[in-house]
Amino acid sequence: MPKHTLPPLSQYITANLNKELTNIFKAKTKNLPITVEVIEDDAQNIEEVSGTDAFDMVVFEHSANDVIETILAEKTGIDTINSDWMEILPQITEIVNHEYQNGTLEQTVKTEFLHLISSCLKVLKPNGRIAINHYQFQYNLDIGLNPDWNENLLPVVRTWINEAKLGKEVIVQDFEPQWWMFLKK
Ligand SMILES: C[S@@+](CC[C@H](N)C(=O)[O-])C[C@H]1O[C@@H](n2cnc3c(N)ncnc32)[C@H](O)[C@@H]1O
């Protein structure tokens, strides 16, 4: 099979709030041999665009942290839509650390985070999966992100999701639970 032959109906649809990163993403993906679409809205509103049962997979590719950071930033009055993301990231990192060290992170972000997961479950096809991954990204540590939070983010959000009984966790062999979580409807 030629290297770039993909099923003709493959579509990659992503939600992204930050305008500058959306523009960069569009430029970088413009020559890919699949349809790429960016919904410039909060991912929790995705059902309004796609309807229910629309996607084979919803993927949080090292982005559960971004979702949590955005919830915190917006609660603190930081504009995550029109700012340079890298400029505001150190300030958001301080807020994450503060909430984590104070033990208040869960109560500050959990409701909105779970609302987003619930919205994503609605737009999954009946046999679809949500995949969430997280990994150590040196830059985050370099700017001072609490390493314990960074290492345990996935187990923490797993607890939130499973306690709320959102979907059903699927264990996939060879995907380390510390860094990966899969959910079905
Ligand atoms: C570190 S950036 C990564 C962007 C993109 N994945 C990339 O590699 O260029 C994090 C992005 O997550 C977006 N984001 C966070 N929470 C979101 C949400 N609830 N809905 C849509 N986008 C969100 C932010 O607006 C920001 O653009």
mmCIF file of C-alpha atoms and ligand atoms in Angstrom:
data_model
loop_
_atom_site.group_PDB
_atom_site.id
_atom_site.type_symbol
_atom_site.label_atom_id
_atom_site.label_comp_id
_atom_site.label_asym_id
_atom_site.label_seq_id
_atom_site.Cartn_x
_atom_site.Cartn_y
_atom_site.Cartn_z
ATOM 1 C CA MET A 1 0.000 0.000 0.000
ATOM 2 C CA PRO A 2 1.429 3.461 -0.808
ATOM 3 C CA LYS A 3 2.622 5.292 2.295
ATOM 4 C CA HIS A 4 -0.152 7.897 2.408
ATOM 5 C CA THR A 5 -3.173 5.868 1.361
ATOM 6 C CA LEU A 6 -5.878 6.247 3.976
ATOM 7 C CA PRO A 7 -9.556 5.445 3.918
ATOM 8 C CA PRO A 8 -11.066 8.362 1.935
ATOM 9 C CA LEU A 9 -13.502 9.259 4.687
ATOM 10 C CA SER A 10 -10.885 9.635 7.453
ATOM 11 C CA GLN A 11 -11.501 12.839 9.284
ATOM 12 C CA TYR A 12 -9.645 14.441 12.177
ATOM 13 C CA ILE A 13 -11.717 16.974 14.052
ATOM 14 C CA THR A 14 -10.262 18.792 17.014
ATOM 15 C CA ALA A 15 -11.535 21.448 19.373
ATOM 16 C CA ASN A 16 -9.127 24.198 20.306
ATOM 17 C CA LEU A 17 -9.722 27.486 22.085
ATOM 18 C CA ASN A 18 -6.410 29.292 21.665
ATOM 19 C CA LYS A 19 -6.459 31.306 18.445
ATOM 20 C CA GLU A 20 -2.723 31.471 17.791
ATOM 21 C CA LEU A 21 -2.185 27.719 18.371
ATOM 22 C CA THR A 22 -5.162 26.977 16.136
ATOM 23 C CA ASN A 23 -3.573 28.966 13.321
ATOM 24 C CA ILE A 24 -0.239 27.166 13.787
ATOM 25 C CA PHE A 25 -2.008 23.799 13.881
ATOM 26 C CA LYS A 26 -3.924 24.557 10.682
ATOM 27 C CA ALA A 27 -0.715 25.593 8.894
ATOM 28 C CA LYS A 28 1.155 22.476 10.029
ATOM 29 C CA THR A 29 -1.603 20.073 8.990
ATOM 30 C CA LYS A 30 -2.688 21.672 5.726
ATOM 31 C CA ASN A 31 -0.915 19.113 3.521
ATOM 32 C CA LEU A 32 -1.992 15.991 5.373
ATOM 33 C CA PRO A 33 -3.941 13.502 3.246
ATOM 34 C CA ILE A 34 -6.907 13.528 5.625
ATOM 35 C CA THR A 35 -9.561 16.091 6.349
ATOM 36 C CA VAL A 36 -8.570 18.195 9.350
ATOM 37 C CA GLU A 37 -11.090 20.505 10.937
ATOM 38 C CA VAL A 38 -10.697 22.713 13.982
ATOM 39 C CA ILE A 39 -13.729 23.638 16.037
ATOM 40 C CA GLU A 40 -12.767 26.909 17.688
ATOM 41 C CA ASP A 41 -14.878 26.395 20.751
ATOM 42 C CA ASP A 42 -14.790 24.656 24.096
ATOM 43 C CA ALA A 43 -14.671 20.889 23.502
ATOM 44 C CA GLN A 44 -17.579 20.483 25.895
ATOM 45 C CA ASN A 45 -19.814 22.039 23.213
ATOM 46 C CA ILE A 46 -18.765 19.556 20.553
ATOM 47 C CA GLU A 47 -22.140 17.824 20.471
ATOM 48 C CA GLU A 48 -23.716 21.002 19.065
ATOM 49 C CA VAL A 49 -21.433 20.705 16.058
ATOM 50 C CA SER A 50 -21.230 16.954 15.524
ATOM 51 C CA GLY A 51 -24.429 15.565 17.036
ATOM 52 C CA THR A 52 -24.339 12.400 19.140
ATOM 53 C CA ASP A 53 -22.692 9.104 18.098
ATOM 54 C CA ALA A 54 -20.363 10.866 15.658
ATOM 55 C CA PHE A 55 -16.802 9.704 16.387
ATOM 56 C CA ASP A 56 -14.900 6.412 16.450
ATOM 57 C CA MET A 57 -12.403 7.874 18.901
ATOM 58 C CA VAL A 58 -12.038 10.939 21.060
ATOM 59 C CA VAL A 59 -8.398 11.432 21.957
ATOM 60 C CA PHE A 60 -6.866 13.520 24.716
ATOM 61 C CA GLU A 61 -3.276 13.455 23.486
ATOM 62 C CA HIS A 62 -1.360 14.861 26.441
ATOM 63 C CA SER A 63 -4.197 17.322 26.847
ATOM 64 C CA ALA A 64 -6.045 16.444 30.065
ATOM 65 C CA ASN A 65 -3.442 18.750 31.625
ATOM 66 C CA ASP A 66 -4.306 21.500 29.101
ATOM 67 C CA VAL A 67 -8.002 21.136 29.890
ATOM 68 C CA ILE A 68 -7.347 21.408 33.628
ATOM 69 C CA GLU A 69 -5.004 24.367 33.105
ATOM 70 C CA THR A 70 -7.620 26.130 30.974
ATOM 71 C CA ILE A 71 -10.373 25.603 33.568
ATOM 72 C CA LEU A 72 -8.112 27.055 36.263
ATOM 73 C CA ALA A 73 -6.936 29.954 34.092
ATOM 74 C CA GLU A 74 -10.463 30.937 33.154
ATOM 75 C CA LYS A 75 -11.567 30.833 36.800
ATOM 76 C CA THR A 76 -8.669 33.163 37.602
ATOM 77 C CA GLY A 77 -9.457 35.601 34.800
ATOM 78 C CA ILE A 78 -6.598 34.651 32.460
ATOM 79 C CA ASP A 79 -7.606 34.901 28.805
ATOM 80 C CA THR A 80 -6.540 31.576 27.258
ATOM 81 C CA ILE A 81 -8.179 32.316 23.898
ATOM 82 C CA ASN A 82 -6.399 35.448 22.718
ATOM 83 C CA SER A 83 -3.106 35.122 24.608
ATOM 84 C CA ASP A 84 0.225 33.651 23.566
ATOM 85 C CA TRP A 85 -0.109 30.250 25.291
ATOM 86 C CA MET A 86 3.598 30.003 26.096
ATOM 87 C CA GLU A 87 3.530 33.455 27.715
ATOM 88 C CA ILE A 88 0.677 32.603 30.073
ATOM 89 C CA LEU A 89 1.831 29.047 30.819
ATOM 90 C CA PRO A 90 4.246 29.956 33.670
ATOM 91 C CA GLN A 91 1.462 31.878 35.435
ATOM 92 C CA ILE A 92 -1.010 29.019 34.924
ATOM 93 C CA THR A 93 1.635 26.565 36.181
ATOM 94 C CA GLU A 94 1.890 28.551 39.421
ATOM 95 C CA ILE A 95 -1.872 28.330 39.857
ATOM 96 C CA VAL A 96 -1.849 24.554 39.217
ATOM 97 C CA ASN A 97 0.934 24.091 41.775
ATOM 98 C CA HIS A 98 -0.857 26.248 44.330
ATOM 99 C CA GLU A 99 -4.140 24.324 43.939
ATOM 100 C CA TYR A 100 -2.352 20.954 44.027
ATOM 101 C CA GLN A 101 -0.246 21.767 47.075
ATOM 102 C CA ASN A 102 -3.286 23.211 48.896
ATOM 103 C CA GLY A 103 -5.321 20.108 48.144
ATOM 104 C CA THR A 104 -7.983 22.225 46.375
ATOM 105 C CA LEU A 105 -7.333 21.228 42.755
ATOM 106 C CA GLU A 106 -10.027 18.567 42.717
ATOM 107 C CA GLN A 107 -12.779 20.791 44.086
ATOM 108 C CA THR A 108 -11.808 23.624 41.729
ATOM 109 C CA VAL A 109 -11.739 21.731 38.430
ATOM 110 C CA LYS A 110 -13.423 18.339 38.784
ATOM 111 C CA THR A 111 -16.993 19.348 37.877
ATOM 112 C CA GLU A 112 -15.986 21.077 34.641
ATOM 113 C CA PHE A 113 -13.484 18.353 33.749
ATOM 114 C CA LEU A 114 -16.083 15.613 34.186
ATOM 115 C CA HIS A 115 -18.631 17.631 32.225
ATOM 116 C CA LEU A 116 -16.205 17.635 29.321
ATOM 117 C CA ILE A 117 -15.653 13.853 29.562
ATOM 118 C CA SER A 118 -19.395 13.343 29.687
ATOM 119 C CA SER A 119 -19.871 15.504 26.557
ATOM 120 C CA CYS A 120 -17.188 13.485 24.772
ATOM 121 C CA LEU A 121 -18.905 10.196 25.683
ATOM 122 C CA LYS A 122 -22.100 11.499 24.077
ATOM 123 C CA VAL A 123 -20.419 12.156 20.737
ATOM 124 C CA LEU A 124 -18.785 8.696 20.629
ATOM 125 C CA LYS A 125 -20.259 6.018 18.391
ATOM 126 C CA PRO A 126 -21.629 3.037 20.378
ATOM 127 C CA ASN A 127 -18.401 1.046 19.938
ATOM 128 C CA GLY A 128 -16.143 4.084 20.172
ATOM 129 C CA ARG A 129 -13.399 4.718 22.677
ATOM 130 C CA ILE A 130 -12.011 7.713 24.521
ATOM 131 C CA ALA A 131 -8.221 7.551 24.836
ATOM 132 C CA ILE A 132 -6.443 9.771 27.337
ATOM 133 C CA ASN A 133 -2.698 9.853 27.635
ATOM 134 C CA HIS A 134 -0.237 11.880 29.587
ATOM 135 C CA TYR A 135 3.541 11.870 29.686
ATOM 136 C CA GLN A 136 6.462 13.687 31.242
ATOM 137 C CA PHE A 137 7.203 16.784 29.192
ATOM 138 C CA GLN A 138 10.489 18.309 30.272
ATOM 139 C CA TYR A 139 9.448 21.877 29.478
ATOM 140 C CA ASN A 140 6.615 21.708 32.030
ATOM 141 C CA LEU A 141 9.078 20.568 34.693
ATOM 142 C CA ASP A 142 11.603 23.215 33.648
ATOM 143 C CA ILE A 143 9.088 25.970 34.310
ATOM 144 C CA GLY A 144 8.389 24.520 37.739
ATOM 145 C CA LEU A 145 5.328 22.282 37.396
ATOM 146 C CA ASN A 146 4.960 20.124 40.500
ATOM 147 C CA PRO A 147 6.546 16.797 39.425
ATOM 148 C CA ASP A 148 4.272 14.757 41.675
ATOM 149 C CA TRP A 149 1.182 16.233 39.993
ATOM 150 C CA ASN A 150 2.680 15.741 36.552
ATOM 151 C CA GLU A 151 3.439 12.096 37.296
ATOM 152 C CA ASN A 152 0.088 11.324 38.870
ATOM 153 C CA LEU A 153 -2.301 13.345 36.744
ATOM 154 C CA LEU A 154 -3.619 10.295 34.898
ATOM 155 C CA PRO A 155 -4.298 8.196 38.034
ATOM 156 C CA VAL A 156 -6.014 11.215 39.596
ATOM 157 C CA VAL A 157 -8.354 11.862 36.664
ATOM 158 C CA ARG A 158 -8.992 8.095 36.396
ATOM 159 C CA THR A 159 -10.327 8.169 39.963
ATOM 160 C CA TRP A 160 -12.582 11.158 39.163
ATOM 161 C CA ILE A 161 -13.945 9.502 36.009
ATOM 162 C CA ASN A 162 -14.495 6.073 37.543
ATOM 163 C CA GLU A 163 -16.058 7.417 40.746
ATOM 164 C CA ALA A 164 -18.479 9.458 38.624
ATOM 165 C CA LYS A 165 -19.245 6.260 36.662
ATOM 166 C CA LEU A 166 -18.622 7.984 33.351
ATOM 167 C CA GLY A 167 -18.310 5.262 30.726
ATOM 168 C CA LYS A 168 -16.489 2.046 31.484
ATOM 169 C CA GLU A 169 -12.735 1.808 31.686
ATOM 170 C CA VAL A 170 -11.157 -0.625 29.235
ATOM 171 C CA ILE A 171 -7.719 -2.038 30.037
ATOM 172 C CA VAL A 172 -5.589 -2.338 26.906
ATOM 173 C CA GLN A 173 -2.599 -4.643 27.187
ATOM 174 C CA ASP A 174 0.826 -2.983 26.954
ATOM 175 C CA PHE A 175 -0.568 0.518 27.612
ATOM 176 C CA GLU A 176 0.816 1.509 31.008
ATOM 177 C CA PRO A 177 -2.117 2.621 33.277
ATOM 178 C CA GLN A 178 0.084 5.316 34.806
ATOM 179 C CA TRP A 179 0.071 7.130 31.459
ATOM 180 C CA TRP A 180 -2.957 5.820 29.532
ATOM 181 C CA MET A 181 -6.672 5.434 30.087
ATOM 182 C CA PHE A 182 -9.300 4.075 27.686
ATOM 183 C CA LEU A 183 -13.035 4.417 28.131
ATOM 184 C CA LYS A 184 -16.031 2.999 26.332
ATOM 185 C CA LYS A 185 -19.617 4.218 26.473
HETATM 186 C C1 LIG B 1 -0.457 23.319 25.023
HETATM 187 S S1 LIG B 1 -1.762 23.761 23.919
HETATM 188 C C2 LIG B 1 -1.627 22.410 22.776
HETATM 189 C C3 LIG B 1 -2.326 22.697 21.506
HETATM 190 C C4 LIG B 1 -2.133 21.631 20.432
HETATM 191 N N1 LIG B 1 -2.403 20.289 20.959
HETATM 192 C C5 LIG B 1 -0.760 21.726 19.872
HETATM 193 O O1 LIG B 1 0.023 20.790 20.037
HETATM 194 O O2 LIG B 1 -0.459 22.759 19.258
HETATM 195 C C6 LIG B 1 -3.207 23.457 24.826
HETATM 196 C C7 LIG B 1 -4.479 23.795 24.052
HETATM 197 O O3 LIG B 1 -5.594 23.167 24.691
HETATM 198 C C8 LIG B 1 -6.701 24.016 24.459
HETATM 199 N N2 LIG B 1 -7.795 23.647 25.352
HETATM 200 C C9 LIG B 1 -7.751 23.456 26.681
HETATM 201 N N3 LIG B 1 -8.978 23.152 27.157
HETATM 202 C C10 LIG B 1 -9.818 23.149 26.091
HETATM 203 C C11 LIG B 1 -11.198 22.891 25.930
HETATM 204 N N4 LIG B 1 -11.980 22.598 26.965
HETATM 205 N N5 LIG B 1 -11.726 22.975 24.690
HETATM 206 C C12 LIG B 1 -10.945 23.267 23.635
HETATM 207 N N6 LIG B 1 -9.612 23.523 23.707
HETATM 208 C C13 LIG B 1 -9.063 23.466 24.930
HETATM 209 C C14 LIG B 1 -6.140 25.372 24.705
HETATM 210 O O4 LIG B 1 -6.981 26.378 24.199
HETATM 211 C C15 LIG B 1 -4.785 25.272 24.001
HETATM 212 O O5 LIG B 1 -4.897 25.664 22.665
#
